[in-house]
């Protein structure tokens, strides 16, 4: 068999295939095709003006872009804009004259941000609620700041706007790190090369720099449970203390095994949550009965993720903690649960899986809360069991 490439082969074909793989993975619904020395887009598009067709169908969008590395870069940007317009039902054939210009780079900054949001959400279609929460908490605030800075300083360039946006956050903070992450992702989406490395602005923020919490003792957790007057919110508190759940996760769990008397007391956190499906066991198991978790009822709040977000649901829980004067945050219950699993001898891999995060996050974040009290308890427990005998 000859290794001679086909007559219509082109040096760019392999790179086109790689770009198409990226577009497919992002579920953008359009693909790039090469016809001779020109690049086009192909996808299910609305009927052209004057067409007798009534429904969208497979069509070619000819942009007059050359089959070069530069042309490929431009058409990938245009593909993202077209996909966003198709989803938002704003696609208009008149917007695409065959002038070879990059649609995405020629768009206004707000239009670029809109296209970025569409692509971001489409890439995370399997967890739309988590994508919405992540976007609103970790990307939207910094992109709004970018847009505001651009509007106030229209004579600057995009890299300059990005630099000012990053510098508007506090150095060595989580917000600085999140801003750098958002700006890097946005620049990468636009395929804009920045004249600086955003990682240089991260600073030394990390889990080890975060302020330590004074976690409640197990005795304080039990005493506080009894002081909550509302049975539904008392149930929420008991679930979070016993299973180490995030604020919003309480409302997105399958409690079937628990309510039907399963001896293990295991519950299932559903896939609609921030980190997806996982199972959790109670620690302490005795709290299942003590807190009456088999027969409790959750409070009636809006959990329709078409009209709210995981973040807003979590904020409702925090607000109730403040309302009832609980002297620690909801997340303190989660941290205390993590420490408790260490005393039970649960391997980090297992505890991390039950908490819905990686082992690295588990050890970096939760092992930091081990206090001298916890260390003393662990030492006393070890000394009571079988141990090596000291030589005489």
C-alpha positions as a Python dict, from the first residue, in 0.01 Angstrom:
ca = {
    (1, 'X'): (0, 0, 0),
    (2, 'X'): (136, 343, -94),
    (3, 'X'): (201, 603, 174),
    (4, 'X'): (143, 882, -73),
    (5, 'X'): (-121, 1123, 63),
    (6, 'X'): (-441, 1172, -140),
    (7, 'X'): (-430, 1438, -409),
    (8, 'X'): (-664, 1669, -216),
    (9, 'X'): (-470, 1639, 112),
    (10, 'X'): (-359, 1962, 277),
    (11, 'X'): (-97, 2029, 548),
    (12, 'X'): (-369, 2193, 758),
    (13, 'X'): (-605, 1894, 762),
    (14, 'X'): (-471, 1743, 1083),
    (15, 'X'): (-503, 2073, 1269),
    (16, 'X'): (-857, 2118, 1132),
    (17, 'X'): (-947, 1776, 1272),
    (18, 'X'): (-807, 1877, 1613),
    (19, 'X'): (-1009, 2200, 1615),
    (20, 'X'): (-1322, 2009, 1517),
    (21, 'X'): (-1262, 1774, 1808),
    (22, 'X'): (-1258, 2076, 2041),
    (23, 'X'): (-1578, 2213, 1889),
    (24, 'X'): (-1744, 1873, 1921),
    (25, 'X'): (-1633, 1833, 2284),
    (26, 'X'): (-1784, 2174, 2361),
    (27, 'X'): (-2112, 2067, 2192),
    (28, 'X'): (-2112, 2380, 1977),
    (29, 'X'): (-2293, 2215, 1687),
    (30, 'X'): (-2074, 2352, 1408),
    (31, 'X'): (-1770, 2208, 1232),
    (32, 'X'): (-1495, 2347, 1009),
    (33, 'X'): (-1445, 2210, 660),
    (34, 'X'): (-1182, 2282, 398),
    (35, 'X'): (-1285, 2320, 36),
    (36, 'X'): (-972, 2359, -172),
    (37, 'X'): (-785, 2658, -31),
    (38, 'X'): (-1081, 2801, 161),
    (39, 'X'): (-1225, 2728, 506),
    (40, 'X'): (-1598, 2717, 579),
    (41, 'X'): (-1830, 2634, 864),
    (42, 'X'): (-2098, 2369, 843),
    (43, 'X'): (-2389, 2311, 1077),
    (44, 'X'): (-2765, 2313, 1118),
    (45, 'X'): (-2844, 2675, 1030),
    (46, 'X'): (-3168, 2872, 977),
    (47, 'X'): (-3296, 2903, 618),
    (48, 'X'): (-3117, 3166, 411),
    (49, 'X'): (-3312, 3484, 321),
    (50, 'X'): (-3537, 3406, 25),
    (51, 'X'): (-3513, 3029, 73),
    (52, 'X'): (-3824, 2815, 35),
    (53, 'X'): (-3712, 2602, 331),
    (54, 'X'): (-3899, 2664, 656),
    (55, 'X'): (-3681, 2480, 909),
    (56, 'X'): (-3311, 2489, 1000),
    (57, 'X'): (-3105, 2235, 806),
    (58, 'X'): (-2745, 2142, 734),
    (59, 'X'): (-2579, 2425, 545),
    (60, 'X'): (-2241, 2569, 469),
    (61, 'X'): (-2140, 2915, 595),
    (62, 'X'): (-1879, 3043, 350),
    (63, 'X'): (-1656, 3307, 506),
    (64, 'X'): (-1384, 3342, 244),
    (65, 'X'): (-1112, 3255, 494),
    (66, 'X'): (-792, 3103, 356),
    (67, 'X'): (-676, 2754, 450),
    (68, 'X'): (-385, 2887, 653),
    (69, 'X'): (-292, 2878, 1020),
    (70, 'X'): (-422, 3234, 1059),
    (71, 'X'): (-744, 3151, 876),
    (72, 'X'): (-799, 2846, 1096),
    (73, 'X'): (-756, 3055, 1409),
    (74, 'X'): (-1010, 3309, 1282),
    (75, 'X'): (-1270, 3053, 1179),
    (76, 'X'): (-1251, 2876, 1515),
    (77, 'X'): (-1335, 3209, 1679),
    (78, 'X'): (-1620, 3262, 1437),
    (79, 'X'): (-1752, 2911, 1509),
    (80, 'X'): (-1792, 3003, 1877),
    (81, 'X'): (-1988, 3317, 1791),
    (82, 'X'): (-2213, 3133, 1546),
    (83, 'X'): (-2283, 2862, 1805),
    (84, 'X'): (-2375, 3124, 2064),
    (85, 'X'): (-2607, 3300, 1819),
    (86, 'X'): (-2778, 2974, 1723),
    (87, 'X'): (-2846, 2894, 2087),
    (88, 'X'): (-2973, 3246, 2158),
    (89, 'X'): (-3171, 3245, 1829),
    (90, 'X'): (-2999, 3566, 1713),
    (91, 'X'): (-2820, 3422, 1408),
    (92, 'X'): (-2855, 3644, 1103),
    (93, 'X'): (-2708, 3553, 763),
    (94, 'X'): (-2649, 3923, 689),
    (95, 'X'): (-2385, 3937, 964),
    (96, 'X'): (-2148, 3717, 765),
    (97, 'X'): (-2016, 3887, 453),
    (98, 'X'): (-1727, 3698, 297),
    (99, 'X'): (-1461, 3949, 400),
    (100, 'X'): (-1231, 3717, 588),
    (101, 'X'): (-1255, 3913, 915),
    (102, 'X'): (-1268, 3737, 1248),
    (103, 'X'): (-1625, 3774, 1374),
    (104, 'X'): (-1531, 3717, 1735),
    (105, 'X'): (-1248, 3969, 1741),
    (106, 'X'): (-1462, 4224, 1557),
    (107, 'X'): (-1748, 4183, 1807),
    (108, 'X'): (-1797, 4420, 2099),
    (109, 'X'): (-1666, 4317, 2440),
    (110, 'X'): (-2019, 4243, 2577),
    (111, 'X'): (-2083, 4023, 2271),
    (112, 'X'): (-1755, 3842, 2331),
    (113, 'X'): (-1849, 3783, 2695),
    (114, 'X'): (-2190, 3649, 2591),
    (115, 'X'): (-2027, 3408, 2347),
    (116, 'X'): (-1784, 3297, 2617),
    (117, 'X'): (-2070, 3227, 2859),
    (118, 'X'): (-2256, 3017, 2602),
    (119, 'X'): (-1946, 2809, 2530),
    (120, 'X'): (-1872, 2773, 2902),
    (121, 'X'): (-2220, 2639, 2977),
    (122, 'X'): (-2230, 2411, 2672),
    (123, 'X'): (-1905, 2246, 2780),
    (124, 'X'): (-2071, 2161, 3111),
    (125, 'X'): (-2409, 2043, 2983),
    (126, 'X'): (-2394, 1731, 3200),
    (127, 'X'): (-2404, 1947, 3517),
    (128, 'X'): (-2601, 2261, 3418),
    (129, 'X'): (-2681, 2368, 3775),
    (130, 'X'): (-2318, 2347, 3880),
    (131, 'X'): (-2213, 2530, 3562),
    (132, 'X'): (-2459, 2810, 3637),
    (133, 'X'): (-2334, 2841, 3995),
    (134, 'X'): (-1968, 2837, 3891),
    (135, 'X'): (-2029, 3096, 3621),
    (136, 'X'): (-2214, 3334, 3853),
    (137, 'X'): (-1965, 3298, 4138),
    (138, 'X'): (-1628, 3259, 3968),
    (139, 'X'): (-1653, 3420, 3624),
    (140, 'X'): (-1940, 3669, 3591),
    (141, 'X'): (-1824, 3914, 3866),
    (142, 'X'): (-1481, 3957, 3709),
    (143, 'X'): (-1612, 3979, 3353),
    (144, 'X'): (-1858, 4248, 3467),
    (145, 'X'): (-1565, 4436, 3618),
    (146, 'X'): (-1372, 4393, 3292),
    (147, 'X'): (-1666, 4532, 3094),
    (148, 'X'): (-1703, 4829, 3332),
    (149, 'X'): (-1332, 4911, 3308),
    (150, 'X'): (-1347, 4887, 2929),
    (151, 'X'): (-1643, 5124, 2919),
    (152, 'X'): (-1460, 5378, 3137),
    (153, 'X'): (-1133, 5352, 2941),
    (154, 'X'): (-1237, 5287, 2579),
    (155, 'X'): (-899, 5388, 2432),
    (156, 'X'): (-714, 5097, 2594),
    (157, 'X'): (-667, 4748, 2451),
    (158, 'X'): (-813, 4421, 2577),
    (159, 'X'): (-485, 4312, 2745),
    (160, 'X'): (-474, 4648, 2925),
    (161, 'X'): (-834, 4606, 3040),
    (162, 'X'): (-755, 4257, 3166),
    (163, 'X'): (-450, 4385, 3356),
    (164, 'X'): (-653, 4661, 3524),
    (165, 'X'): (-925, 4410, 3615),
    (166, 'X'): (-676, 4181, 3784),
    (167, 'X'): (-512, 4472, 3966),
    (168, 'X'): (-853, 4581, 4100),
    (169, 'X'): (-861, 4272, 4323),
    (170, 'X'): (-671, 4240, 4651),
    (171, 'X'): (-324, 4092, 4621),
    (172, 'X'): (-262, 3745, 4770),
    (173, 'X'): (-636, 3677, 4792),
    (174, 'X'): (-873, 3414, 4662),
    (175, 'X'): (-1052, 3681, 4457),
    (176, 'X'): (-722, 3766, 4283),
    (177, 'X'): (-667, 3401, 4201),
    (178, 'X'): (-1022, 3356, 4072),
    (179, 'X'): (-996, 3674, 3865),
    (180, 'X'): (-673, 3551, 3703),
    (181, 'X'): (-840, 3218, 3625),
    (182, 'X'): (-1142, 3388, 3467),
    (183, 'X'): (-932, 3630, 3263),
    (184, 'X'): (-702, 3352, 3139),
    (185, 'X'): (-999, 3143, 3028),
    (186, 'X'): (-1156, 3441, 2851),
    (187, 'X'): (-833, 3531, 2669),
    (188, 'X'): (-788, 3167, 2569),
    (189, 'X'): (-1145, 3157, 2436),
    (190, 'X'): (-1073, 3464, 2223),
    (191, 'X'): (-734, 3316, 2130),
    (192, 'X'): (-570, 3642, 2236),
    (193, 'X'): (-208, 3621, 2346),
    (194, 'X'): (-146, 3837, 2651),
    (195, 'X'): (188, 4020, 2689),
    (196, 'X'): (213, 3892, 3046),
    (197, 'X'): (161, 3568, 3237),
    (198, 'X'): (-145, 3595, 3461),
    (199, 'X'): (4, 3342, 3701),
    (200, 'X'): (261, 3606, 3793),
    (201, 'X'): (-21, 3801, 3960),
    (202, 'X'): (-167, 3512, 4163),
    (203, 'X'): (42, 3586, 4469),
    (204, 'X'): (88, 3330, 4743),
    (205, 'X'): (-275, 3264, 4821),
    (206, 'X'): (-353, 2899, 4898),
    (207, 'X'): (-537, 2681, 5148),
    (208, 'X'): (-248, 2706, 5391),
    (209, 'X'): (-288, 3088, 5395),
    (210, 'X'): (-657, 3086, 5481),
    (211, 'X'): (-767, 3190, 5826),
    (212, 'X'): (-815, 2901, 6066),
    (213, 'X'): (-1161, 2836, 6201),
    (214, 'X'): (-1246, 2760, 6560),
    (215, 'X'): (-1452, 2450, 6488),
    (216, 'X'): (-1737, 2355, 6720),
    (217, 'X'): (-1692, 2052, 6943),
    (218, 'X'): (-1927, 1758, 6899),
    (219, 'X'): (-2088, 1853, 7230),
    (220, 'X'): (-2153, 2207, 7100),
    (221, 'X'): (-2304, 2066, 6782),
    (222, 'X'): (-2549, 1852, 6980),
    (223, 'X'): (-2640, 2135, 7218),
    (224, 'X'): (-2703, 2377, 6929),
    (225, 'X'): (-2926, 2128, 6749),
    (226, 'X'): (-3167, 2132, 7042),
    (227, 'X'): (-3189, 2512, 7036),
    (228, 'X'): (-3326, 2543, 6680),
    (229, 'X'): (-3703, 2601, 6713),
    (230, 'X'): (-3810, 2518, 6356),
    (231, 'X'): (-3828, 2137, 6301),
    (232, 'X'): (-3754, 2162, 5927),
    (233, 'X'): (-3441, 2373, 5974),
    (234, 'X'): (-3341, 2157, 6270),
    (235, 'X'): (-3355, 1865, 6025),
    (236, 'X'): (-3130, 2055, 5781),
    (237, 'X'): (-2881, 2122, 6060),
    (238, 'X'): (-2883, 1757, 6171),
    (239, 'X'): (-2819, 1633, 5816),
    (240, 'X'): (-2528, 1872, 5765),
    (241, 'X'): (-2371, 1779, 6099),
    (242, 'X'): (-2412, 1404, 6047),
    (243, 'X'): (-2314, 1383, 5678),
    (244, 'X'): (-2084, 1683, 5627),
    (245, 'X'): (-2303, 1817, 5345),
    (246, 'X'): (-2254, 2148, 5168),
    (247, 'X'): (-2530, 2403, 5226),
    (248, 'X'): (-2715, 2334, 4903),
    (249, 'X'): (-2654, 1958, 4897),
    (250, 'X'): (-2909, 1902, 5174),
    (251, 'X'): (-3184, 1976, 4921),
    (252, 'X'): (-3043, 1751, 4649),
    (253, 'X'): (-3005, 1412, 4815),
    (254, 'X'): (-3183, 1079, 4788),
    (255, 'X'): (-3283, 989, 5143),
    (256, 'X'): (-3474, 673, 5046),
    (257, 'X'): (-3245, 425, 5221),
    (258, 'X'): (-3235, 642, 5530),
    (259, 'X'): (-3612, 686, 5559),
    (260, 'X'): (-3676, 318, 5489),
    (261, 'X'): (-3464, 213, 5786),
    (262, 'X'): (-3139, 108, 5618),
    (263, 'X'): (-2903, 19, 5902),
    (264, 'X'): (-2602, 193, 5745),
    (265, 'X'): (-2787, 523, 5718),
    (266, 'X'): (-2622, 595, 5383),
    (267, 'X'): (-2757, 879, 5166),
    (268, 'X'): (-2694, 967, 4801),
    (269, 'X'): (-2594, 1317, 4692),
    (270, 'X'): (-2747, 1368, 4348),
    (271, 'X'): (-2570, 1453, 4024),
    (272, 'X'): (-2732, 1798, 4013),
    (273, 'X'): (-2500, 1921, 4289),
    (274, 'X'): (-2169, 2104, 4254),
    (275, 'X'): (-1954, 1791, 4246),
    (276, 'X'): (-2197, 1533, 4113),
    (277, 'X'): (-2323, 1203, 4248),
    (278, 'X'): (-2162, 1043, 4555),
    (279, 'X'): (-2268, 844, 4861),
    (280, 'X'): (-2215, 953, 5221),
    (281, 'X'): (-2225, 758, 5550),
    (282, 'X'): (-2310, 915, 5888),
    (283, 'X'): (-2047, 1010, 6141),
    (284, 'X'): (-2156, 969, 6416),
    (285, 'X'): (-2397, 689, 6313),
    (286, 'X'): (-2577, 745, 6645),
    (287, 'X'): (-2679, 1093, 6534),
    (288, 'X'): (-2918, 943, 6277),
    (289, 'X'): (-3151, 840, 6559),
    (290, 'X'): (-3054, 1115, 6802),
    (291, 'X'): (-3138, 1387, 6547),
    (292, 'X'): (-3442, 1190, 6418),
    (293, 'X'): (-3314, 1202, 6062),
    (294, 'X'): (-3527, 913, 5939),
    (295, 'X'): (-3852, 1105, 5970),
    (296, 'X'): (-3757, 1471, 5918),
    (297, 'X'): (-3897, 1701, 5651),
    (298, 'X'): (-3700, 1963, 5459),
    (299, 'X'): (-3824, 2323, 5458),
    (300, 'X'): (-4029, 2426, 5157),
    (301, 'X'): (-3794, 2649, 4957),
    (302, 'X'): (-3756, 2695, 4583),
    (303, 'X'): (-3517, 2430, 4449),
    (304, 'X'): (-3616, 2459, 4082),
    (305, 'X'): (-3281, 2523, 3917),
    (306, 'X'): (-3457, 2681, 3621),
    (307, 'X'): (-3543, 2971, 3850),
    (308, 'X'): (-3270, 2967, 4116),
    (309, 'X'): (-2911, 2851, 4164),
    (310, 'X'): (-2723, 2622, 4399),
    (311, 'X'): (-2551, 2930, 4539),
    (312, 'X'): (-2877, 3104, 4628),
    (313, 'X'): (-3005, 2789, 4795),
    (314, 'X'): (-2685, 2773, 4998),
    (315, 'X'): (-2730, 3136, 5097),
    (316, 'X'): (-3074, 3054, 5235),
    (317, 'X'): (-2914, 2802, 5469),
    (318, 'X'): (-2654, 3055, 5588),
    (319, 'X'): (-2929, 3310, 5648),
    (320, 'X'): (-3121, 3065, 5866),
    (321, 'X'): (-2808, 2992, 6072),
    (322, 'X'): (-2778, 3364, 6142),
    (323, 'X'): (-3150, 3392, 6217),
    (324, 'X'): (-3131, 3124, 6486),
    (325, 'X'): (-2812, 3266, 6633),
    (326, 'X'): (-2601, 2958, 6559),
    (327, 'X'): (-2249, 3059, 6669),
    (328, 'X'): (-2069, 2898, 6375),
    (329, 'X'): (-2113, 2879, 5998),
    (330, 'X'): (-2277, 2592, 5808),
    (331, 'X'): (-1937, 2501, 5661),
    (332, 'X'): (-1800, 2456, 6012),
    (333, 'X'): (-2025, 2149, 6040),
    (334, 'X'): (-1868, 2015, 5721),
    (335, 'X'): (-1516, 2080, 5850),
    (336, 'X'): (-1601, 1915, 6182),
    (337, 'X'): (-1736, 1610, 5998),
    (338, 'X'): (-1409, 1583, 5802),
    (339, 'X'): (-1205, 1589, 6124),
    (340, 'X'): (-1439, 1331, 6276),
    (341, 'X'): (-1369, 1085, 5994),
    (342, 'X'): (-998, 1112, 6073),
    (343, 'X'): (-1065, 1007, 6434),
    (344, 'X'): (-1273, 717, 6304),
    (345, 'X'): (-974, 604, 6099),
    (346, 'X'): (-1147, 652, 5762),
    (347, 'X'): (-884, 663, 5483),
    (348, 'X'): (-846, 1000, 5313),
    (349, 'X'): (-942, 848, 4978),
    (350, 'X'): (-1275, 730, 5119),
    (351, 'X'): (-1352, 1048, 5313),
    (352, 'X'): (-1264, 1264, 5012),
    (353, 'X'): (-1499, 1062, 4791),
    (354, 'X'): (-1782, 1103, 5042),
    (355, 'X'): (-1719, 1479, 5048),
    (356, 'X'): (-1719, 1499, 4670),
    (357, 'X'): (-1368, 1629, 4609),
    (358, 'X'): (-1013, 1509, 4544),
    (359, 'X'): (-775, 1363, 4800),
    (360, 'X'): (-543, 1661, 4744),
    (361, 'X'): (-818, 1907, 4833),
    (362, 'X'): (-913, 1691, 5130),
    (363, 'X'): (-567, 1686, 5282),
    (364, 'X'): (-486, 2049, 5202),
    (365, 'X'): (-818, 2189, 5319),
    (366, 'X'): (-946, 1969, 5597),
    (367, 'X'): (-636, 1836, 5766),
    (368, 'X'): (-548, 2196, 5846),
    (369, 'X'): (-831, 2213, 6098),
    (370, 'X'): (-679, 1949, 6324),
    (371, 'X'): (-625, 2131, 6654),
    (372, 'X'): (-424, 2034, 6960),
    (373, 'X'): (-749, 1905, 7109),
    (374, 'X'): (-792, 1671, 6812),
    (375, 'X'): (-431, 1560, 6829),
    (376, 'X'): (-460, 1485, 7201),
    (377, 'X'): (-773, 1280, 7141),
    (378, 'X'): (-600, 1078, 6869),
    (379, 'X'): (-295, 1014, 7090),
    (380, 'X'): (-510, 900, 7382),
    (381, 'X'): (-709, 670, 7153),
    (382, 'X'): (-389, 516, 7013),
    (383, 'X'): (-239, 461, 7358),
    (384, 'X'): (-550, 273, 7473),
    (385, 'X'): (-521, 16, 7192),
    (386, 'X'): (-256, -235, 7102),
    (387, 'X'): (80, -68, 7064),
    (388, 'X'): (447, -161, 7072),
    (389, 'X'): (593, -212, 7420),
    (390, 'X'): (879, 17, 7510),
    (391, 'X'): (1206, -169, 7585),
    (392, 'X'): (1307, -183, 7951),
}
